Amino acid sequence: MMAAHRAAIAIAGIAAAAAFAVIGVPAVKPDPVAASAEPPVRHAIEAVLDPDSGRLEVTDVVTVRGRAALEFRLASWLAVAEIALDGLPARAAESAGIWRVALPDDGEHRITVRLRGTVPPLPSEGGRGAVPSAASGPAGSYLPGSAGWIPVTGDDWTAFRLTVEVPVPHRAVATGRLEEETLGETANRAVFAADWPAEQPALFAGPYSVEERHEGGIRLRTYFHEELAELSDLYLRESARHLARYSDEIGPYPFTDFHVISSPLPVGLGFPNLTYVGRTVLPLPFMRGRSLAHEILHNWWGNGVAVAYGGGNWAEGLTTYMADYALAEEAGADAAREMRLGWLRDYAALPAERDLPVERFTAKQHDAAQVIGYGKVAFIFHMLRGELGEAAFDEGLRRFWREQRFRVAGWADLRRAFEAASGRDLGWFFAQWLERPGAPRVELGDGRSSAEGDGFRVAFTLRQDAPAYRLGIPVAIDTEAGEVRRRITLKKGEMTASVTMPGRPTAIRVDPEHDLFRRLLQGESPPIFRDVTLSGETVLVVAASDAAMAATAHRLAGRLLQRDAMAHGSDPAQIPRRAPVLVIGATAEVAALRKALALRDLPPKIAGSGTARGWTEIRAGGAPALLVSAEDADALAAVLRPLPHYRSRSYVVFEGSRAVDRGLWPVTDSPLVRRFDN
């Protein structure tokens, strides 16, 4: 790969330091990359950024070959100051936001693009809107590659060398390998590079305190706001642990650096070799536990191997399975079973019109997409591990990594890797789980036991809806001598199976640990928030005479339903009997509405608890209800952000913004259990 070309630039008002102190950055040899071809585009970038004002100047020398023109897009807040082609002034045509520089031939050419602009300001503190495409302010700067702060060519892969200068007290950090860093009296400068196929660089800056350690040849850093500095050691240790784990399970970590960066925005984002997390989120236990593991694993799945989105996004579900679910397994069988059941409950709440085949999931754009792309896809990998066995499953993942590292890969590539590892044709498995929406509904028919020789025999009927899936159904038979487990293959609508055993049977349980992705039957699952929030027919009732509380109730409803919702009148007689209902309001007014709706006694966990609470109930006729009540407008405002995170629960109780109790209503019996009289 040819050396990057650099050009010096300056911004008025940001003086270059008269003398810089060079920070020791130990040389770390890049991991060899078995890329299919040299990246089609190389960037040599010089950037000077003033986070406080948002002023940005960029010079990008873009090297390409084998094309008739360089086409790229830029952020609307940037102006093109100059364009040169191979060192000579050039012209660029712009149409519908796309710039085009014609090239004289298909040989190698260098196009120099000089840009100036002001990054949009950070949203106001506490803003609840969508995350901006780019933002800057005294608390930090956020410039992902997709924002167009350098020319975005649309190529899958690039290579780059980025030199960035920011004024003291800010420090800059970017995707790519940290090659050099100098700290000066008035400005700090850092150099990042990716000489492997990479995404366009993402750039961040802020008044950061930086801590560093090296583990297994990887440079680990935290870039934290000062009030979070005491968390650095914990994040460095946990990052090292997760990196070692996934390197052992999959293959060597594909980068030389990993950074955890504190963000002034309320985000949790993963980029190649770093994660960018809201400063209010970093102190929370879930972030440095499961969420950190999830973002680190994305360096293999999604960044180390990119997603061929045309056939669906496999990376989110695989990452959920290998990070979130694996940590639940570490916590014990009960925690793992609870996560699987949670995925099934979420799917049970998904209306049929919002369901879609896995191959059509690309990104989490709303809660319904998360049910498919995270939960269902994770469950598919769980079933595949059960089908192949752990050894073949693990080898399939390692093979997929070896063959696809720094490539763009899809579900077909995963299938080939698992087929090679197992020696089996898995076309049927991937076809039924990726191409079809929906899920099988498995039922247990007749079950009977009888004496047979010196032992006993249990015969039972399994049914599923048409069109049939090919299912490996776990069955457990409780006997006086212990438990007997079998895996029954069901390929058609109905079959009768039998199992012999030495001990007298007492019960048969179908899929007792919830290892099969299927539709839960009535009685298997309690009502959860998603039964109401995912429905397109949900009726909103605001039970608040206070204007401030009513306004807050509408905001909360929008966050829960992820759409605008018009409030229905509070007259119970006018609320459709079979419609899901969302009630939000003051404690006393919600209680009065409950009485008018003829709901059962308020559950003890809810009555008189906390400053605000949300819970589910079932109305007469079977429609679900989600009720949220608060002591006053401030108490309701305090749960605007946290309450929507409990969509998989039956109830949650808050003291201020802190959840002090949450859970699921108990389930007393299952239609997939038959007990035998002795």
XYZ file of C-alpha atoms in Angstrom:
678
model
C 0.000 0.000 0.000
C 1.421 3.349 -0.962
C 2.301 5.909 1.682
C -0.381 8.421 2.554
C 0.129 12.016 1.436
C -0.301 14.813 3.949
C -1.069 18.542 3.658
C -0.703 21.181 6.367
C -3.713 23.327 7.291
C -4.536 25.839 10.020
C -7.617 27.474 11.501
C -7.571 31.053 12.672
C -8.003 31.220 16.410
C -6.395 27.831 17.157
C -2.711 28.475 17.472
C -0.304 25.646 16.893
C 1.661 24.798 20.017
C 5.146 26.216 20.123
C 6.394 23.013 21.659
C 4.703 19.668 22.000
C 5.391 16.985 24.570
C 5.416 13.623 22.828
C 3.384 11.011 24.676
C 4.936 7.592 24.573
C 2.900 5.426 22.216
C 4.560 2.000 22.118
C 4.812 0.572 18.651
C 2.158 -2.114 18.185
C 2.499 -4.238 15.103
C -0.782 -4.459 13.177
C -2.405 -7.862 13.023
C -1.880 -9.336 9.531
C -5.020 -9.040 7.451
C -6.121 -11.549 4.881
C -8.189 -9.068 2.888
C -9.567 -10.010 -0.498
C -8.141 -6.913 -2.182
C -6.530 -3.584 -1.415
C -9.122 -1.053 -0.245
C -10.423 0.902 -3.257
C -10.027 4.283 -1.536
C -7.306 5.723 0.697
C -7.651 8.922 2.710
C -4.828 11.082 4.053
C -6.602 13.511 6.356
C -5.448 16.584 8.244
C -8.129 18.021 10.532
C -8.184 20.900 12.983
C -11.231 21.032 15.238
C -12.308 23.500 17.895
C -14.976 21.593 19.876
C -16.154 24.676 21.765
C -17.149 26.618 18.641
C -17.532 23.632 16.314
C -15.130 25.160 13.757
C -13.590 22.485 11.560
C -11.089 22.547 8.696
C -10.194 19.401 6.827
C -7.781 18.589 4.043
C -8.338 15.105 2.646
C -6.079 13.653 -0.044
C -8.179 10.858 -1.561
C -6.274 8.256 -3.583
C -8.244 6.084 -6.020
C -7.617 4.007 -9.093
C -9.659 2.141 -11.671
C -12.556 4.598 -11.960
C -13.667 7.334 -14.321
C -14.640 9.788 -11.577
C -14.561 10.325 -7.845
C -18.068 10.773 -6.503
C -18.728 11.677 -2.894
C -21.160 13.373 -0.553
C -20.469 15.917 2.183
C -22.270 17.249 5.231
C -24.484 20.207 4.390
C -22.681 22.348 6.992
C -19.343 22.026 5.146
C -18.154 24.250 2.322
C -15.640 23.187 -0.317
C -12.717 25.610 -0.227
C -10.558 23.944 -2.879
C -10.300 20.823 -5.014
C -7.108 19.688 -6.767
C -6.413 16.717 -9.006
C -2.881 15.335 -8.915
C -1.640 18.664 -7.575
C -3.438 20.877 -10.126
C -6.639 22.901 -9.569
C -9.732 20.947 -10.549
C -13.452 21.496 -10.787
C -16.194 19.439 -9.201
C -19.823 19.280 -10.255
C -22.447 19.018 -7.533
C -25.947 17.626 -8.058
C -28.491 16.569 -5.425
C -25.790 16.575 -2.750
C -23.336 14.428 -4.716
C -19.996 15.899 -5.809
C -18.238 14.542 -8.891
C -14.633 15.006 -9.996
C -13.950 13.586 -13.459
C -10.661 11.668 -13.806
C -8.551 11.610 -16.999
C -8.019 7.828 -16.986
C -8.454 4.771 -14.770
C -4.938 4.950 -13.333
C -4.092 6.050 -9.803
C -5.064 9.622 -8.946
C -4.950 11.870 -5.887
C -7.831 14.278 -5.337
C -7.222 16.906 -2.656
C -10.384 18.268 -1.051
C -10.171 21.204 1.396
C -13.232 21.810 3.553
C -14.365 24.379 6.099
C -17.451 24.527 8.253
C -19.066 24.601 11.662
C -20.279 21.368 13.205
C -23.888 21.659 14.470
C -24.097 22.349 18.216
C -24.786 19.691 20.802
C -28.464 19.390 21.743
C -29.475 21.154 24.919
C -28.810 19.253 28.134
C -31.533 16.734 28.753
C -32.787 16.843 25.178
C -34.873 13.795 24.246
C -34.735 14.026 20.474
C -32.991 11.798 17.963
C -29.210 11.577 18.076
C -27.764 14.144 15.637
C -25.683 13.010 12.673
C -22.823 15.171 14.014
C -22.514 17.600 16.924
C -19.936 19.626 18.803
C -19.715 21.741 21.950
C -17.583 22.339 25.043
C -18.576 18.908 26.424
C -17.367 17.075 23.317
C -17.532 16.451 19.576
C -19.182 13.596 17.688
C -18.256 13.080 14.014
C -19.059 9.553 12.787
C -17.791 8.637 9.339
C -21.327 8.571 7.953
C -21.820 12.262 8.870
C -19.838 13.396 5.802
C -17.175 15.395 7.660
C -14.785 14.001 5.021
C -15.773 12.910 1.495
C -18.011 9.835 1.730
C -17.502 7.768 -1.412
C -19.912 4.936 -0.697
C -17.229 2.246 -0.882
C -17.576 -0.638 1.570
C -13.949 -0.355 2.694
C -11.303 2.327 2.842
C -7.858 2.838 4.332
C -6.882 6.078 6.043
C -4.346 8.099 7.976
C -5.876 10.850 10.104
C -3.989 13.639 11.883
C -6.207 15.734 14.127
C -5.457 18.789 16.257
C -7.671 20.147 19.032
C -7.112 22.920 21.593
C -6.250 22.193 25.216
C -7.996 20.833 27.336
C -9.556 18.646 24.633
C -8.172 15.293 23.502
C -9.052 13.724 20.156
C -9.677 10.055 19.521
C -10.709 8.219 16.367
C -11.227 4.780 14.940
C -8.028 3.198 13.688
C -4.643 2.486 15.246
C -3.215 5.224 17.451
C 0.211 5.872 15.934
C 1.329 9.077 17.584
C 0.146 11.593 20.147
C 1.644 14.907 21.204
C 0.394 17.138 23.997
C 1.239 20.829 23.837
C 0.682 23.961 25.860
C -2.205 25.173 23.740
C -3.088 22.280 21.410
C -3.037 18.482 21.382
C -2.413 16.398 18.298
C -2.952 12.700 17.513
C -2.472 10.442 14.503
C -4.677 7.417 13.717
C -4.351 4.996 10.821
C -6.051 1.987 9.294
C -4.008 0.163 6.693
C -6.518 -2.671 6.669
C -9.922 -2.418 4.962
C -11.877 -0.142 7.293
C -14.938 2.054 7.633
C -14.497 5.758 7.047
C -12.932 7.167 10.210
C -15.112 8.373 13.064
C -13.694 11.276 15.087
C -14.452 12.254 18.694
C -13.067 14.891 21.025
C -13.716 16.180 24.511
C -12.146 17.517 27.715
C -11.063 14.019 28.551
C -8.979 12.431 31.258
C -7.160 9.556 29.552
C -6.027 6.312 31.182
C -4.186 3.503 29.389
C -3.015 -0.045 29.904
C -1.766 -2.861 27.657
C -3.150 -6.391 27.735
C -2.224 -9.172 25.321
C -0.646 -6.757 22.837
C -3.747 -4.531 22.784
C -3.693 -0.895 23.862
C -6.710 -0.150 26.060
C -7.752 3.416 26.815
C -10.574 5.281 28.514
C -11.407 8.837 27.429
C -13.642 9.967 30.290
C -15.023 13.257 31.472
C -13.381 14.241 34.740
C -16.276 13.167 36.973
C -16.005 9.638 35.556
C -12.231 9.227 35.900
C -12.570 6.914 38.896
C -14.365 4.388 36.667
C -11.398 4.030 34.305
C -9.686 1.141 36.082
C -12.903 -0.887 36.189
C -13.614 -0.332 32.489
C -10.043 -1.167 31.501
C -10.148 -4.429 33.472
C -13.549 -5.456 32.133
C -12.562 -4.573 28.565
C -9.435 -6.699 28.845
C -11.481 -9.623 30.163
C -14.022 -9.500 27.330
C -11.351 -9.059 24.648
C -9.462 -12.102 25.929
C -12.638 -14.167 26.031
C -13.746 -13.433 22.487
C -10.215 -13.775 21.111
C -10.153 -17.279 22.562
C -13.639 -18.196 21.351
C -13.489 -16.722 17.837
C -9.980 -15.672 16.835
C -7.508 -12.882 17.594
C -8.901 -9.396 18.175
C -8.719 -7.745 14.739
C -7.405 -4.359 15.899
C -4.532 -3.068 18.005
C -6.484 -0.590 20.172
C -9.743 -0.508 22.086
C -11.138 2.699 23.595
C -14.132 3.484 25.809
C -15.210 7.101 25.239
C -17.531 9.205 27.357
C -20.171 11.011 25.295
C -22.163 14.141 26.127
C -24.985 12.589 24.067
C -27.397 9.962 25.507
C -26.045 7.164 23.294
C -24.412 3.767 23.420
C -22.684 3.218 20.080
C -20.125 0.756 18.788
C -17.452 1.597 16.226
C -14.370 -0.318 15.057
C -11.988 -0.537 18.049
C -14.039 1.743 20.318
C -17.373 2.314 22.005
C -18.974 5.733 22.562
C -21.272 5.860 25.592
C -23.293 8.598 27.271
C -21.640 10.042 30.375
C -24.836 9.428 32.366
C -24.892 5.770 31.304
C -21.258 4.824 31.991
C -21.722 4.680 35.798
C -24.631 2.221 35.542
C -23.871 -1.456 36.331
C -25.543 -2.823 33.195
C -23.225 -0.769 30.978
C -19.948 -2.101 32.319
C -21.443 -5.589 32.352
C -23.568 -6.895 29.514
C -23.601 -3.746 27.340
C -19.813 -3.380 27.330
C -19.426 -7.024 26.331
C -21.942 -6.523 23.525
C -20.119 -3.494 22.105
C -16.718 -5.192 22.343
C -17.990 -8.273 20.505
C -19.167 -6.048 17.648
C -15.470 -5.627 16.802
C -15.703 -9.157 15.440
C -19.317 -9.225 14.244
C -20.291 -6.074 12.367
C -16.899 -4.348 12.294
C -14.370 -7.159 11.793
C -16.849 -8.848 9.444
C -19.223 -6.364 7.857
C -22.866 -7.154 7.152
C -24.189 -7.728 3.630
C -27.439 -5.944 4.414
C -29.175 -7.064 1.229
C -29.815 -10.450 2.813
C -30.476 -9.317 6.366
C -28.436 -8.344 9.400
C -27.038 -11.392 11.208
C -24.568 -9.440 13.375
C -26.926 -7.996 15.994
C -28.488 -11.339 16.844
C -25.167 -13.209 16.865
C -23.641 -10.543 19.103
C -26.653 -10.703 21.426
C -26.284 -14.478 21.637
C -22.530 -14.589 22.218
C -22.414 -11.597 24.595
C -25.713 -10.942 26.398
C -26.911 -14.538 26.439
C -23.497 -16.030 27.223
C -23.248 -13.792 30.296
C -26.714 -14.963 31.339
C -25.503 -18.559 30.984
C -22.562 -17.726 33.224
C -25.018 -16.508 35.839
C -26.744 -19.898 35.820
C -29.364 -22.010 34.078
C -32.233 -19.991 35.549
C -30.901 -16.704 34.136
C -30.347 -18.244 30.688
C -33.836 -19.771 30.658
C -35.319 -16.436 31.727
C -33.621 -14.676 28.796
C -34.920 -17.252 26.306
C -38.421 -16.976 27.744
C -38.114 -13.194 27.550
C -37.396 -13.394 23.820
C -40.463 -15.605 23.390
C -42.652 -13.249 25.439
C -41.492 -10.304 23.335
C -42.338 -12.197 20.164
C -45.751 -13.201 21.535
C -46.519 -9.494 21.963
C -45.605 -8.683 18.337
C -48.699 -8.103 16.169
C -48.786 -10.244 13.038
C -48.774 -7.178 10.779
C -45.447 -6.037 12.289
C -43.739 -9.415 11.898
C -41.192 -9.872 9.106
C -38.776 -12.531 7.860
C -35.330 -12.443 9.435
C -33.751 -11.860 6.011
C -35.524 -8.484 5.896
C -34.198 -7.182 9.205
C -31.431 -4.623 8.676
C -31.340 -2.371 11.748
C -33.156 -1.544 14.971
C -35.404 1.256 13.777
C -38.144 0.566 16.341
C -39.051 -1.867 19.089
C -40.723 -4.343 16.719
C -37.541 -4.665 14.650
C -35.555 -5.393 17.823
C -37.842 -8.326 18.626
C -36.884 -9.923 15.290
C -33.293 -8.817 14.703
C -31.998 -9.287 18.230
C -34.244 -11.761 20.055
C -35.371 -14.071 17.240
C -31.980 -14.107 15.530
C -30.225 -14.862 18.835
C -32.694 -17.713 19.335
C -31.902 -19.059 15.862
C -28.240 -19.361 16.833
C -29.285 -21.051 20.068
C -31.279 -23.646 18.124
C -28.416 -24.116 15.661
C -26.057 -24.878 18.546
C -28.570 -27.446 19.808
C -28.859 -28.955 16.334
C -25.107 -29.216 15.640
C -23.637 -29.655 19.108
C -21.258 -27.210 20.762
C -18.060 -28.442 19.076
C -19.363 -28.062 15.505
C -21.131 -24.796 16.333
C -17.987 -23.253 17.803
C -15.865 -24.443 14.893
C -18.385 -22.974 12.453
C -18.024 -19.566 14.082
C -14.214 -19.750 14.028
C -14.263 -20.823 10.381
C -16.628 -17.974 9.482
C -14.225 -15.533 11.159
C -11.124 -16.923 9.427
C -12.757 -16.841 6.013
C -14.644 -13.536 6.246
C -12.454 -11.258 8.360
C -12.498 -7.739 6.862
C -14.954 -8.821 4.203
C -18.649 -8.156 3.699
C -20.567 -11.330 4.544
C -24.150 -12.526 4.688
C -26.265 -15.370 5.989
C -25.168 -17.582 3.076
C -21.549 -17.308 4.248
C -22.570 -18.304 7.766
C -24.455 -21.297 6.406
C -21.421 -22.455 4.415
C -19.169 -22.165 7.472
C -21.515 -24.212 9.665
C -22.022 -26.804 6.925
C -18.266 -27.195 6.533
C -17.800 -27.512 10.288
C -20.584 -30.062 10.734
C -20.458 -31.925 7.424
C -24.233 -31.458 7.097
C -26.583 -29.795 4.632
C -28.302 -27.009 6.585
C -30.327 -25.509 3.766
C -33.614 -26.559 5.405
C -32.652 -24.909 8.703
C -31.685 -21.527 7.278
C -34.597 -21.488 4.804
C -37.315 -22.025 7.388
C -35.889 -19.615 9.942
C -34.725 -16.811 7.633
C -37.204 -16.750 4.765
C -40.469 -17.268 6.636
C -42.076 -14.801 9.008
C -43.780 -16.176 12.064
C -43.010 -19.104 14.314
C -44.421 -22.591 14.860
C -47.162 -23.197 17.419
C -46.445 -26.507 19.141
C -49.180 -28.284 21.106
C -49.217 -31.388 23.256
C -52.129 -33.696 22.542
C -52.975 -36.951 24.270
C -50.453 -38.355 26.713
C -50.710 -41.755 28.333
C -48.453 -44.124 30.205
C -48.492 -47.901 30.423
C -46.421 -50.726 31.851
C -44.187 -52.469 29.316
C -42.097 -55.436 30.380
C -39.910 -54.450 33.289
C -40.416 -50.757 32.596
C -42.882 -48.222 31.358
C -43.866 -46.576 28.110
C -45.180 -43.044 27.516
C -46.978 -42.253 24.269
C -47.919 -38.703 23.381
C -49.043 -36.596 20.436
C -47.293 -33.459 19.175
C -48.968 -31.026 16.801
C -47.967 -27.864 14.943
C -49.733 -25.447 12.627
C -49.316 -25.587 8.848
C -47.072 -25.013 7.001
C -44.957 -27.330 9.099
C -41.453 -26.612 10.352
C -38.768 -29.235 10.902
C -38.337 -29.059 14.669
C -36.152 -30.798 17.218
C -38.474 -30.621 20.237
C -36.998 -31.198 23.695
C -39.183 -33.424 25.863
C -38.676 -34.190 29.569
C -40.438 -37.059 31.324
C -40.485 -37.025 35.106
C -40.346 -40.475 36.646
C -40.068 -41.918 40.129
C -36.484 -42.848 39.199
C -35.524 -39.420 37.865
C -35.882 -37.326 34.741
C -35.669 -38.752 31.215
C -34.904 -36.351 28.342
C -35.422 -36.898 24.628
C -35.290 -34.774 21.459
C -38.235 -35.558 19.188
C -38.055 -34.554 15.511
C -41.379 -33.225 14.240
C -41.536 -32.616 10.473
C -45.278 -32.636 9.824
C -48.464 -31.332 11.345
C -48.976 -34.152 13.822
C -47.158 -37.230 15.063
C -47.333 -39.702 17.918
C -44.089 -40.490 19.701
C -43.270 -42.930 22.471
C -40.485 -43.236 25.009
C -39.635 -46.194 27.216
C -38.047 -45.894 30.656
C -37.387 -47.986 33.733
C -39.156 -45.753 36.278
C -42.882 -45.035 36.611
C -43.668 -41.740 34.789
C -45.362 -38.922 36.690
C -45.443 -36.144 34.064
C -44.385 -35.189 30.553
C -43.156 -31.670 29.764
C -42.675 -30.373 26.202
C -39.909 -27.810 25.666
C -39.670 -27.292 29.429
C -36.616 -25.002 29.262
C -37.911 -22.930 26.328
C -35.138 -23.974 23.921
C -37.343 -23.732 20.809
C -38.393 -20.513 19.098
C -42.181 -20.854 18.949
C -45.418 -19.124 19.750
C -46.202 -19.304 23.433
C -49.568 -20.836 24.254
C -52.155 -19.200 26.450
C -51.150 -19.790 30.044
C -47.401 -19.990 29.361
C -46.673 -16.284 29.726
C -47.922 -13.366 31.828
C -48.897 -10.033 30.236
C -45.969 -7.657 29.633
C -45.674 -4.022 28.561
C -45.048 -4.990 24.921
C -48.519 -6.557 24.709
C -49.753 -2.961 24.747
C -46.852 -0.922 23.314
C -46.429 -2.979 20.129
C -50.107 -3.092 19.187
C -51.288 -0.735 16.483
C -54.761 -0.726 18.064
C -53.742 0.522 21.508
C -56.014 3.183 22.977
C -54.360 5.915 25.059
C -56.198 7.313 28.069
C -54.677 10.230 29.987
C -56.044 10.265 33.539
C -54.658 13.621 34.648
C -56.571 16.816 35.308
C -53.305 18.684 35.973
C -52.063 20.272 32.731
C -48.365 19.646 33.413
C -48.983 15.995 34.188
C -51.186 15.582 31.119
C -48.447 17.020 28.886
C -45.872 14.679 30.428
C -48.246 11.739 29.991
C -48.445 12.443 26.252
C -44.630 12.552 26.029
C -44.337 9.251 27.860
C -46.972 7.661 25.637
C -44.997 8.700 22.557
C -41.863 7.091 23.953
C -43.643 3.880 24.922
C -45.588 3.491 21.678
C -42.854 4.985 19.449
C -45.508 6.944 17.586
C -47.839 9.862 18.132
C -50.965 8.823 20.013
C -54.205 10.715 20.398
C -55.741 10.378 23.847
C -59.132 8.709 24.045
C -61.756 10.105 26.390
C -61.567 8.762 29.944
C -65.143 7.478 29.965
C -64.714 3.690 30.374
C -67.906 3.037 28.448
C -66.322 4.631 25.367
C -63.113 2.563 25.457
C -63.340 -0.326 22.945
C -63.766 -3.525 24.944
C -61.255 -5.626 23.025
C -58.610 -2.961 22.431
C -55.331 -2.846 24.366
C -55.337 0.254 26.564
C -52.525 2.453 27.875
C -53.516 4.526 30.902
C -51.154 7.224 32.197
C -51.872 9.727 34.916
C -52.069 10.682 38.573
C -52.256 7.945 41.182
C -55.751 8.793 42.411
C -57.202 9.351 38.944
C -55.739 6.108 37.577
C -57.160 4.266 40.597
C -60.616 5.699 39.894
C -60.384 4.660 36.235
C -59.337 1.131 37.234
C -62.469 0.840 39.335
C -64.627 2.032 36.457
C -62.935 -0.476 34.132
C -63.796 -3.243 36.613
C -60.220 -4.427 36.894
C -59.244 -6.800 39.687
C -57.738 -5.753 43.005
C -54.531 -3.788 42.627
C -51.571 -6.193 42.978
C -49.800 -5.865 46.352
C -46.478 -5.091 44.676
C -48.087 -1.999 43.141
C -50.450 -0.672 45.805
C -48.877 2.278 47.594
C -45.387 1.605 46.207
C -42.833 4.163 45.015
C -43.320 7.586 43.499
C -44.369 6.108 40.125
C -45.129 2.668 38.822
C -46.202 0.807 35.679
C -47.981 -2.536 35.522
C -50.056 -4.788 33.282
C -53.491 -6.233 33.812
C -55.989 -8.165 31.706
C -59.342 -6.537 31.018
C -62.625 -8.387 30.852
C -62.660 -9.950 27.417
C -58.921 -10.658 27.459
C -57.458 -7.368 26.181
C -54.237 -6.253 27.908
C -53.928 -2.984 29.822
C -50.783 -1.089 30.773
C -51.250 1.409 33.565
C -48.730 4.052 34.632
C -49.439 6.203 37.676
C -47.358 8.805 39.483
C -47.695 10.949 42.580
C -47.266 14.214 40.666
C -45.979 15.683 37.395
C -42.336 15.641 38.561
C -42.552 11.974 39.505
C -43.954 11.132 36.055
C -41.282 13.215 34.320
C -38.601 11.293 36.240
C -39.564 8.027 34.499
C -39.717 9.404 30.950
C -36.339 7.927 30.110
C -36.142 4.722 32.204
C -39.700 3.354 31.950
C -39.555 2.378 28.227
C -36.592 0.107 29.009
C -38.916 -2.262 30.906
C -41.088 -3.347 27.984
C -40.314 -7.015 28.724
C -41.677 -6.759 32.279
C -45.113 -7.084 33.849
C -44.467 -4.369 36.408
C -41.879 -1.852 37.584
C -41.831 0.477 40.593
C -39.761 3.680 40.760
C -38.431 5.939 43.460
C -37.662 9.015 41.417
C -35.892 7.727 38.293
C -34.529 4.593 40.019
C -36.317 1.275 39.551
C -36.635 -0.319 42.989
C -38.727 -3.337 41.976
C -39.552 -4.994 38.696
C -40.628 -8.425 37.526
C -43.181 -10.692 35.891
C -46.508 -11.870 37.156
C -46.393 -15.586 38.046
C -47.597 -18.315 35.667
C -49.385 -21.154 37.413
C -49.664 -23.868 34.760
C -48.650 -24.727 31.207
C -50.662 -26.453 28.450
C -47.448 -28.276 27.447
C -47.452 -30.343 30.647
C -49.395 -33.584 31.237
C -49.427 -35.294 34.614
C -50.071 -38.995 35.050
C -52.088 -40.514 37.868
C -50.148 -43.211 39.681
